[in-house]
Amino acid sequence: MTKIAPSMLSCDFSRLGEELVRVEKSGADWAHLDVMDGMFVPNLTFGAPIIKCARHWTDIPFDAHLMIEDPVRYIEDFAKAGCDSITVHTEAEGDIMAAVDKIHDLGLKAGITMNPPTDVHDLDRYLDKVDLVLIMTVNAGFGGQKFHEECIPKIEYVKKWAEDHNPGLEISVDGGINRETGKRCVEAGANVLVAGSALFKLDDMSQEISLWKGYGPDAER
């Protein structure tokens, strides 16, 4: 069954705790936390202290997507804040493999991701080291962007690698995800859908989440 990870970037930040409760009660599998530093991307969001404050509101797994330079500096902070998985960018400055290793050393799941213009083969050196590959289907940094069609082959590439080497590898997609694009991504091999505005614009996102979970050949009927 497809997993659904609402992106908290689209929530009402003045009610972050309550929004996390809403996400959990709606049947979501993870809460996706977009961390931006104003350097790797031009936007700023929140850091480990905010995540730590939000952690007591819910038991839903926290999936942190670090859009920051030299992420190894902050891995321990995000682990202590209560994140369950942390994903870092291939394009970020610093030792990205060291960041992946540190995430694992702290007992968390590690993910790797890239922006649409980046060659998919930049993932190759990380694939057997991570638990999650996040295929960005928009450029990192802002919500509400249009889905990049050219990213579908990247999903297929990672899916083929996973079938040959690690069937348990999670393949997530983030950016412009809605009913149509989400279904296409699952058909290409993704098993986790990250979505912001398509879910948070709804007063009750539970029916939409239930629908999306039905995507895929192994969905419960």
PDB file of C-alpha atoms in Angstrom:
ATOM      1  CA  MET A   1       0.000   0.000   0.000  1.00  0.00           C
ATOM      2  CA  THR A   2       1.229   3.476  -0.867  1.00  0.00           C
ATOM      3  CA  LYS A   3       2.356   5.641   2.043  1.00  0.00           C
ATOM      4  CA  ILE A   4       1.235   9.250   2.333  1.00  0.00           C
ATOM      5  CA  ALA A   5       3.380  11.979   3.896  1.00  0.00           C
ATOM      6  CA  PRO A   6       1.672  15.382   4.081  1.00  0.00           C
ATOM      7  CA  SER A   7       4.183  18.211   3.738  1.00  0.00           C
ATOM      8  CA  MET A   8       3.877  20.506   6.732  1.00  0.00           C
ATOM      9  CA  LEU A   9       5.195  23.356   4.584  1.00  0.00           C
ATOM     10  CA  SER A  10       1.567  23.876   3.514  1.00  0.00           C
ATOM     11  CA  CYS A  11       0.037  23.779   6.983  1.00  0.00           C
ATOM     12  CA  ASP A  12      -1.083  26.693   9.171  1.00  0.00           C
ATOM     13  CA  PHE A  13       2.146  27.305  11.099  1.00  0.00           C
ATOM     14  CA  SER A  14       0.296  29.238  13.793  1.00  0.00           C
ATOM     15  CA  ARG A  15      -1.394  25.919  14.633  1.00  0.00           C
ATOM     16  CA  LEU A  16       1.466  23.521  13.879  1.00  0.00           C
ATOM     17  CA  GLY A  17       0.712  21.122  16.729  1.00  0.00           C
ATOM     18  CA  GLU A  18      -2.981  20.913  15.877  1.00  0.00           C
ATOM     19  CA  GLU A  19      -2.142  20.459  12.200  1.00  0.00           C
ATOM     20  CA  LEU A  20       0.089  17.498  13.070  1.00  0.00           C
ATOM     21  CA  VAL A  21      -2.774  15.965  15.032  1.00  0.00           C
ATOM     22  CA  ARG A  22      -5.032  16.476  12.005  1.00  0.00           C
ATOM     23  CA  VAL A  23      -2.494  14.787   9.743  1.00  0.00           C
ATOM     24  CA  GLU A  24      -2.230  11.768  12.058  1.00  0.00           C
ATOM     25  CA  LYS A  25      -5.998  11.432  12.487  1.00  0.00           C
ATOM     26  CA  SER A  26      -6.438  11.615   8.712  1.00  0.00           C
ATOM     27  CA  GLY A  27      -4.529   8.352   8.296  1.00  0.00           C
ATOM     28  CA  ALA A  28      -1.216   9.716   7.023  1.00  0.00           C
ATOM     29  CA  ASP A  29       1.871   7.560   7.496  1.00  0.00           C
ATOM     30  CA  TRP A  30       4.516  10.268   8.025  1.00  0.00           C
ATOM     31  CA  ALA A  31       4.718  14.008   8.538  1.00  0.00           C
ATOM     32  CA  HIS A  32       7.156  15.501   6.015  1.00  0.00           C
ATOM     33  CA  LEU A  33       9.176  18.390   7.471  1.00  0.00           C
ATOM     34  CA  ASP A  34      10.844  20.746   4.998  1.00  0.00           C
ATOM     35  CA  VAL A  35      13.853  22.399   6.632  1.00  0.00           C
ATOM     36  CA  MET A  36      15.313  25.303   4.624  1.00  0.00           C
ATOM     37  CA  ASP A  37      18.340  27.397   5.572  1.00  0.00           C
ATOM     38  CA  GLY A  38      18.112  30.372   3.208  1.00  0.00           C
ATOM     39  CA  MET A  39      21.422  29.318   1.623  1.00  0.00           C
ATOM     40  CA  PHE A  40      20.957  25.990  -0.163  1.00  0.00           C
ATOM     41  CA  VAL A  41      17.522  27.329  -1.089  1.00  0.00           C
ATOM     42  CA  PRO A  42      16.442  31.003  -0.923  1.00  0.00           C
ATOM     43  CA  ASN A  43      13.644  30.363   1.553  1.00  0.00           C
ATOM     44  CA  LEU A  44      13.653  29.886   5.335  1.00  0.00           C
ATOM     45  CA  THR A  45      11.341  27.615   7.302  1.00  0.00           C
ATOM     46  CA  PHE A  46      12.134  26.108  10.699  1.00  0.00           C
ATOM     47  CA  GLY A  47      14.845  24.176  12.484  1.00  0.00           C
ATOM     48  CA  ALA A  48      15.343  21.563  15.171  1.00  0.00           C
ATOM     49  CA  PRO A  49      13.946  23.673  18.080  1.00  0.00           C
ATOM     50  CA  ILE A  50      10.545  23.967  16.370  1.00  0.00           C
ATOM     51  CA  ILE A  51      10.486  20.259  15.576  1.00  0.00           C
ATOM     52  CA  LYS A  52      11.324  19.462  19.204  1.00  0.00           C
ATOM     53  CA  CYS A  53       8.393  21.595  20.379  1.00  0.00           C
ATOM     54  CA  ALA A  54       6.039  19.932  17.901  1.00  0.00           C
ATOM     55  CA  ARG A  55       7.141  16.377  18.705  1.00  0.00           C
ATOM     56  CA  HIS A  56       4.938  15.969  21.793  1.00  0.00           C
ATOM     57  CA  TRP A  57       1.762  16.633  19.800  1.00  0.00           C
ATOM     58  CA  THR A  58       1.851  13.355  17.857  1.00  0.00           C
ATOM     59  CA  ASP A  59       3.455   9.943  17.540  1.00  0.00           C
ATOM     60  CA  ILE A  60       3.435  10.038  13.725  1.00  0.00           C
ATOM     61  CA  PRO A  61       6.933   9.503  12.268  1.00  0.00           C
ATOM     62  CA  PHE A  62       8.772  12.726  11.444  1.00  0.00           C
ATOM     63  CA  ASP A  63      10.515  12.653   8.053  1.00  0.00           C
ATOM     64  CA  ALA A  64      12.893  15.635   7.850  1.00  0.00           C
ATOM     65  CA  HIS A  65      13.979  16.875   4.428  1.00  0.00           C
ATOM     66  CA  LEU A  66      17.076  19.013   4.987  1.00  0.00           C
ATOM     67  CA  MET A  67      17.481  21.642   2.292  1.00  0.00           C
ATOM     68  CA  ILE A  68      20.601  22.992   3.944  1.00  0.00           C
ATOM     69  CA  GLU A  69      24.324  23.344   3.254  1.00  0.00           C
ATOM     70  CA  ASP A  70      26.794  21.045   5.017  1.00  0.00           C
ATOM     71  CA  PRO A  71      23.987  19.064   6.720  1.00  0.00           C
ATOM     72  CA  VAL A  72      26.311  16.863   8.810  1.00  0.00           C
ATOM     73  CA  ARG A  73      26.651  19.805  11.213  1.00  0.00           C
ATOM     74  CA  TYR A  74      23.025  19.522  12.288  1.00  0.00           C
ATOM     75  CA  ILE A  75      22.158  15.824  12.072  1.00  0.00           C
ATOM     76  CA  GLU A  76      22.485  15.282  15.825  1.00  0.00           C
ATOM     77  CA  ASP A  77      20.222  18.280  16.544  1.00  0.00           C
ATOM     78  CA  PHE A  78      17.448  16.900  14.350  1.00  0.00           C
ATOM     79  CA  ALA A  79      17.837  13.431  15.843  1.00  0.00           C
ATOM     80  CA  LYS A  80      17.491  14.839  19.356  1.00  0.00           C
ATOM     81  CA  ALA A  81      14.473  16.873  18.249  1.00  0.00           C
ATOM     82  CA  GLY A  82      12.589  13.645  17.499  1.00  0.00           C
ATOM     83  CA  CYS A  83      12.995  13.001  13.786  1.00  0.00           C
ATOM     84  CA  ASP A  84      12.676   9.394  12.668  1.00  0.00           C
ATOM     85  CA  SER A  85      14.261   9.808   9.240  1.00  0.00           C
ATOM     86  CA  ILE A  86      16.451  12.499   7.726  1.00  0.00           C
ATOM     87  CA  THR A  87      17.020  13.135   4.030  1.00  0.00           C
ATOM     88  CA  VAL A  88      19.878  15.201   2.611  1.00  0.00           C
ATOM     89  CA  HIS A  89      20.654  16.576  -0.870  1.00  0.00           C
ATOM     90  CA  THR A  90      23.340  15.318  -3.215  1.00  0.00           C
ATOM     91  CA  GLU A  91      23.871  18.925  -4.356  1.00  0.00           C
ATOM     92  CA  ALA A  92      24.506  20.388  -0.891  1.00  0.00           C
ATOM     93  CA  GLU A  93      27.983  21.523   0.146  1.00  0.00           C
ATOM     94  CA  GLY A  94      29.889  19.354   2.602  1.00  0.00           C
ATOM     95  CA  ASP A  95      30.460  15.629   3.060  1.00  0.00           C
ATOM     96  CA  ILE A  96      27.080  14.145   2.217  1.00  0.00           C
ATOM     97  CA  MET A  97      28.185  10.553   2.766  1.00  0.00           C
ATOM     98  CA  ALA A  98      29.341  11.528   6.260  1.00  0.00           C
ATOM     99  CA  ALA A  99      25.878  12.957   6.882  1.00  0.00           C
ATOM    100  CA  VAL A 100      24.258   9.682   5.772  1.00  0.00           C
ATOM    101  CA  ASP A 101      26.599   7.718   8.036  1.00  0.00           C
ATOM    102  CA  LYS A 102      25.861   9.971  10.993  1.00  0.00           C
ATOM    103  CA  ILE A 103      22.118   9.595  10.511  1.00  0.00           C
ATOM    104  CA  HIS A 104      22.541   5.828  10.722  1.00  0.00           C
ATOM    105  CA  ASP A 105      24.929   6.073  13.671  1.00  0.00           C
ATOM    106  CA  LEU A 106      22.183   7.873  15.579  1.00  0.00           C
ATOM    107  CA  GLY A 107      19.694   5.093  14.836  1.00  0.00           C
ATOM    108  CA  LEU A 108      17.605   6.938  12.264  1.00  0.00           C
ATOM    109  CA  LYS A 109      16.678   6.093   8.687  1.00  0.00           C
ATOM    110  CA  ALA A 110      18.732   7.978   6.098  1.00  0.00           C
ATOM    111  CA  GLY A 111      17.522   9.370   2.797  1.00  0.00           C
ATOM    112  CA  ILE A 112      19.108  10.982  -0.241  1.00  0.00           C
ATOM    113  CA  THR A 113      17.461  13.389  -2.671  1.00  0.00           C
ATOM    114  CA  MET A 114      18.127  15.618  -5.667  1.00  0.00           C
ATOM    115  CA  ASN A 115      16.527  18.460  -7.623  1.00  0.00           C
ATOM    116  CA  PRO A 116      15.043  17.914 -11.105  1.00  0.00           C
ATOM    117  CA  PRO A 117      18.052  19.261 -13.088  1.00  0.00           C
ATOM    118  CA  THR A 118      20.505  16.909 -11.346  1.00  0.00           C
ATOM    119  CA  ASP A 119      21.570  13.767 -13.200  1.00  0.00           C
ATOM    120  CA  VAL A 120      19.987  10.675 -11.666  1.00  0.00           C
ATOM    121  CA  HIS A 121      23.366   8.924 -11.673  1.00  0.00           C
ATOM    122  CA  ASP A 122      24.477  11.301  -8.913  1.00  0.00           C
ATOM    123  CA  LEU A 123      22.435   8.992  -6.679  1.00  0.00           C
ATOM    124  CA  ASP A 124      24.443   5.886  -7.577  1.00  0.00           C
ATOM    125  CA  ARG A 125      27.089   6.142  -4.856  1.00  0.00           C
ATOM    126  CA  TYR A 126      24.402   6.471  -2.175  1.00  0.00           C
ATOM    127  CA  LEU A 127      21.814   3.897  -3.218  1.00  0.00           C
ATOM    128  CA  ASP A 128      23.230   0.992  -1.230  1.00  0.00           C
ATOM    129  CA  LYS A 129      23.780   3.260   1.795  1.00  0.00           C
ATOM    130  CA  VAL A 130      20.311   4.734   2.312  1.00  0.00           C
ATOM    131  CA  ASP A 131      16.839   3.617   3.364  1.00  0.00           C
ATOM    132  CA  LEU A 132      14.962   6.209   1.318  1.00  0.00           C
ATOM    133  CA  VAL A 133      15.374   7.960  -2.030  1.00  0.00           C
ATOM    134  CA  LEU A 134      13.352  11.143  -2.421  1.00  0.00           C
ATOM    135  CA  ILE A 135      12.805  12.163  -6.038  1.00  0.00           C
ATOM    136  CA  MET A 136      12.098  15.892  -6.156  1.00  0.00           C
ATOM    137  CA  THR A 137       9.537  16.585  -8.864  1.00  0.00           C
ATOM    138  CA  VAL A 138       9.909  20.350  -8.380  1.00  0.00           C
ATOM    139  CA  ASN A 139      12.927  22.431  -7.441  1.00  0.00           C
ATOM    140  CA  ALA A 140      13.419  22.465  -3.677  1.00  0.00           C
ATOM    141  CA  GLY A 141      12.618  25.626  -1.779  1.00  0.00           C
ATOM    142  CA  PHE A 142       8.981  26.574  -2.317  1.00  0.00           C
ATOM    143  CA  GLY A 143       5.588  24.882  -2.275  1.00  0.00           C
ATOM    144  CA  GLY A 144       2.898  25.040  -4.936  1.00  0.00           C
ATOM    145  CA  GLN A 145       5.130  24.445  -7.973  1.00  0.00           C
ATOM    146  CA  LYS A 146       4.186  22.579 -11.135  1.00  0.00           C
ATOM    147  CA  PHE A 147       5.122  18.907 -11.442  1.00  0.00           C
ATOM    148  CA  HIS A 148       8.208  18.198 -13.604  1.00  0.00           C
ATOM    149  CA  GLU A 149       7.298  15.457 -16.079  1.00  0.00           C
ATOM    150  CA  GLU A 150      10.954  14.660 -16.794  1.00  0.00           C
ATOM    151  CA  CYS A 151      11.372  13.238 -13.286  1.00  0.00           C
ATOM    152  CA  ILE A 152       9.273  10.135 -13.992  1.00  0.00           C
ATOM    153  CA  PRO A 153      12.256   8.268 -15.548  1.00  0.00           C
ATOM    154  CA  LYS A 154      14.250   8.969 -12.371  1.00  0.00           C
ATOM    155  CA  ILE A 155      11.619   7.111 -10.349  1.00  0.00           C
ATOM    156  CA  GLU A 156      11.779   4.219 -12.812  1.00  0.00           C
ATOM    157  CA  TYR A 157      15.583   4.159 -12.600  1.00  0.00           C
ATOM    158  CA  VAL A 158      15.607   3.943  -8.803  1.00  0.00           C
ATOM    159  CA  LYS A 159      12.801   1.369  -8.820  1.00  0.00           C
ATOM    160  CA  LYS A 160      14.780  -0.859 -11.187  1.00  0.00           C
ATOM    161  CA  TRP A 161      17.852  -0.573  -8.946  1.00  0.00           C
ATOM    162  CA  ALA A 162      15.738  -1.437  -5.898  1.00  0.00           C
ATOM    163  CA  GLU A 163      14.242  -4.496  -7.595  1.00  0.00           C
ATOM    164  CA  ASP A 164      17.738  -5.740  -8.390  1.00  0.00           C
ATOM    165  CA  HIS A 165      19.499  -4.842  -5.135  1.00  0.00           C
ATOM    166  CA  ASN A 166      17.186  -3.747  -2.301  1.00  0.00           C
ATOM    167  CA  PRO A 167      13.424  -4.319  -2.644  1.00  0.00           C
ATOM    168  CA  GLY A 168      12.876  -2.658   0.739  1.00  0.00           C
ATOM    169  CA  LEU A 169      14.171   0.727  -0.413  1.00  0.00           C
ATOM    170  CA  GLU A 170      11.547   3.436   0.050  1.00  0.00           C
ATOM    171  CA  ILE A 171      11.018   5.622  -3.031  1.00  0.00           C
ATOM    172  CA  SER A 172       9.366   8.922  -2.234  1.00  0.00           C
ATOM    173  CA  VAL A 173       8.294  11.800  -4.494  1.00  0.00           C
ATOM    174  CA  ASP A 174       7.756  15.425  -3.550  1.00  0.00           C
ATOM    175  CA  GLY A 175       6.487  18.339  -5.605  1.00  0.00           C
ATOM    176  CA  GLY A 176       3.259  19.031  -7.437  1.00  0.00           C
ATOM    177  CA  ILE A 177       1.703  15.809  -6.169  1.00  0.00           C
ATOM    178  CA  ASN A 178      -2.047  15.442  -6.586  1.00  0.00           C
ATOM    179  CA  ARG A 179      -4.428  12.649  -7.614  1.00  0.00           C
ATOM    180  CA  GLU A 180      -3.163  12.447 -11.180  1.00  0.00           C
ATOM    181  CA  THR A 181       0.564  12.973 -10.671  1.00  0.00           C
ATOM    182  CA  GLY A 182       0.617  10.842  -7.547  1.00  0.00           C
ATOM    183  CA  LYS A 183      -0.904   7.888  -9.360  1.00  0.00           C
ATOM    184  CA  ARG A 184       1.599   8.222 -12.195  1.00  0.00           C
ATOM    185  CA  CYS A 185       4.494   8.303  -9.732  1.00  0.00           C
ATOM    186  CA  VAL A 186       3.280   5.140  -8.020  1.00  0.00           C
ATOM    187  CA  GLU A 187       2.914   3.436 -11.386  1.00  0.00           C
ATOM    188  CA  ALA A 188       6.537   4.408 -12.093  1.00  0.00           C
ATOM    189  CA  GLY A 189       7.680   2.807  -8.836  1.00  0.00           C
ATOM    190  CA  ALA A 190       7.237   5.273  -5.977  1.00  0.00           C
ATOM    191  CA  ASN A 191       5.714   4.009  -2.743  1.00  0.00           C
ATOM    192  CA  VAL A 192       5.617   7.261  -0.722  1.00  0.00           C
ATOM    193  CA  LEU A 193       3.753  10.383  -1.847  1.00  0.00           C
ATOM    194  CA  VAL A 194       4.635  13.729  -0.271  1.00  0.00           C
ATOM    195  CA  ALA A 195       1.991  16.387  -0.864  1.00  0.00           C
ATOM    196  CA  GLY A 196       1.283  19.811   0.560  1.00  0.00           C
ATOM    197  CA  SER A 197      -1.355  22.059  -0.980  1.00  0.00           C
ATOM    198  CA  ALA A 198      -3.363  19.199  -2.520  1.00  0.00           C
ATOM    199  CA  LEU A 199      -4.038  17.886   0.992  1.00  0.00           C
ATOM    200  CA  PHE A 200      -3.988  20.934   3.253  1.00  0.00           C
ATOM    201  CA  LYS A 201      -6.472  22.835   1.099  1.00  0.00           C
ATOM    202  CA  LEU A 202      -9.067  20.258   2.190  1.00  0.00           C
ATOM    203  CA  ASP A 203     -11.048  20.633   5.406  1.00  0.00           C
ATOM    204  CA  ASP A 204     -10.860  16.848   5.765  1.00  0.00           C
ATOM    205  CA  MET A 205      -7.929  15.197   4.001  1.00  0.00           C
ATOM    206  CA  SER A 206      -8.743  11.686   5.214  1.00  0.00           C
ATOM    207  CA  GLN A 207     -10.746  10.627   2.140  1.00  0.00           C
ATOM    208  CA  GLU A 208      -8.051  11.894  -0.220  1.00  0.00           C
ATOM    209  CA  ILE A 209      -5.354  10.078   1.744  1.00  0.00           C
ATOM    210  CA  SER A 210      -7.424   6.890   1.667  1.00  0.00           C
ATOM    211  CA  LEU A 211      -7.819   7.222  -2.104  1.00  0.00           C
ATOM    212  CA  TRP A 212      -4.095   7.717  -2.667  1.00  0.00           C
ATOM    213  CA  LYS A 213      -3.237   4.757  -0.468  1.00  0.00           C
ATOM    214  CA  GLY A 214      -5.186   2.653  -2.937  1.00  0.00           C
ATOM    215  CA  TYR A 215      -2.675   3.382  -5.697  1.00  0.00           C
ATOM    216  CA  GLY A 216      -0.314   0.594  -6.620  1.00  0.00           C
ATOM    217  CA  PRO A 217      -0.482  -3.122  -7.451  1.00  0.00           C
ATOM    218  CA  ASP A 218      -0.247  -4.319  -3.833  1.00  0.00           C
ATOM    219  CA  ALA A 219      -2.938  -2.039  -2.411  1.00  0.00           C
ATOM    220  CA  GLU A 220      -5.466  -3.510  -0.036  1.00  0.00           C
ATOM    221  CA  ARG A 221      -8.842  -3.777  -1.679  1.00  0.00           C
TER     222      ARG A 221
END
